[in-house]
C-alpha angles and dihedrals in degrees: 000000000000134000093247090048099055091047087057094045087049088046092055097036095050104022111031083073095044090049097037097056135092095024094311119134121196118245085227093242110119112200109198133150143168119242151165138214116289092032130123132189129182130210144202123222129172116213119192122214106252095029131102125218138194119198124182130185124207138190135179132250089258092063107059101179130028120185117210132195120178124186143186127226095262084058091250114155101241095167121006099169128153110204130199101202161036094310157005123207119197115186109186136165109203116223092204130011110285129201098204139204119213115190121180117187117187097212117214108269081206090242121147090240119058114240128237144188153117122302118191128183110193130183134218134183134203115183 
């Protein structure tokens, strides 16, 4: 099995029950990428005014921190937050529509060998 494989597989596994609780329905996209320390990828994500989104991010227990910046058109900080962990879930309930930015980094741990895993965002909707 891929790489790629084996990220989408983690992404299903992991994410699809932390998206699809608590009313919440997947968008169907899964996001997921490998990457390595040092890395950065950024992301662009619609939000429409009266719904309400989950969004979760997931590593792999290869990848420890994860570093994520969203911002909003106008370049506003909406979420700067640095995790040490498994995932991250993000409810919000936008006020206007947003075109966001999602930007994930995976910082150096300062190893001698460089790190690498899956990474996966994943959306979910409740009306």
């Amino acid at each position: 099995m891929g790489i790629y494989a084996q990220c989408t597989d983690f992404a299903k596994e992991k994410g699809l029950p932390l998206v699809n609780s608590d009313g919440y329905v997947s968008d169907g996209h899964l996001n997921t990428l490998t990457m390595s320390e040092g890395e950065e990828i950024n992301m662009h994500r619609p939000l429409y005014k009266g719904l309400s989104y989950r969004i979760v991010f997931i590593a792999d227990e290869n990848i420890q921190t994860i570093g994520i910046l969203v911002k909003d058109s106008e370049k506003r900080r909406i979420m700067n937050k640095v995790y040490k962990g498994k995932a991250v879930i993000w409810d919000v309930t936008p006020s206007e529509n947003l075109e966001l930015t999602i930007g994930m980094l995976i910082p150096y741990a300062g190893l001698e060998e460089m790190k690498q895993g899956c990474v996966a965002m994943l959306v979910g909707v409740r009306n």
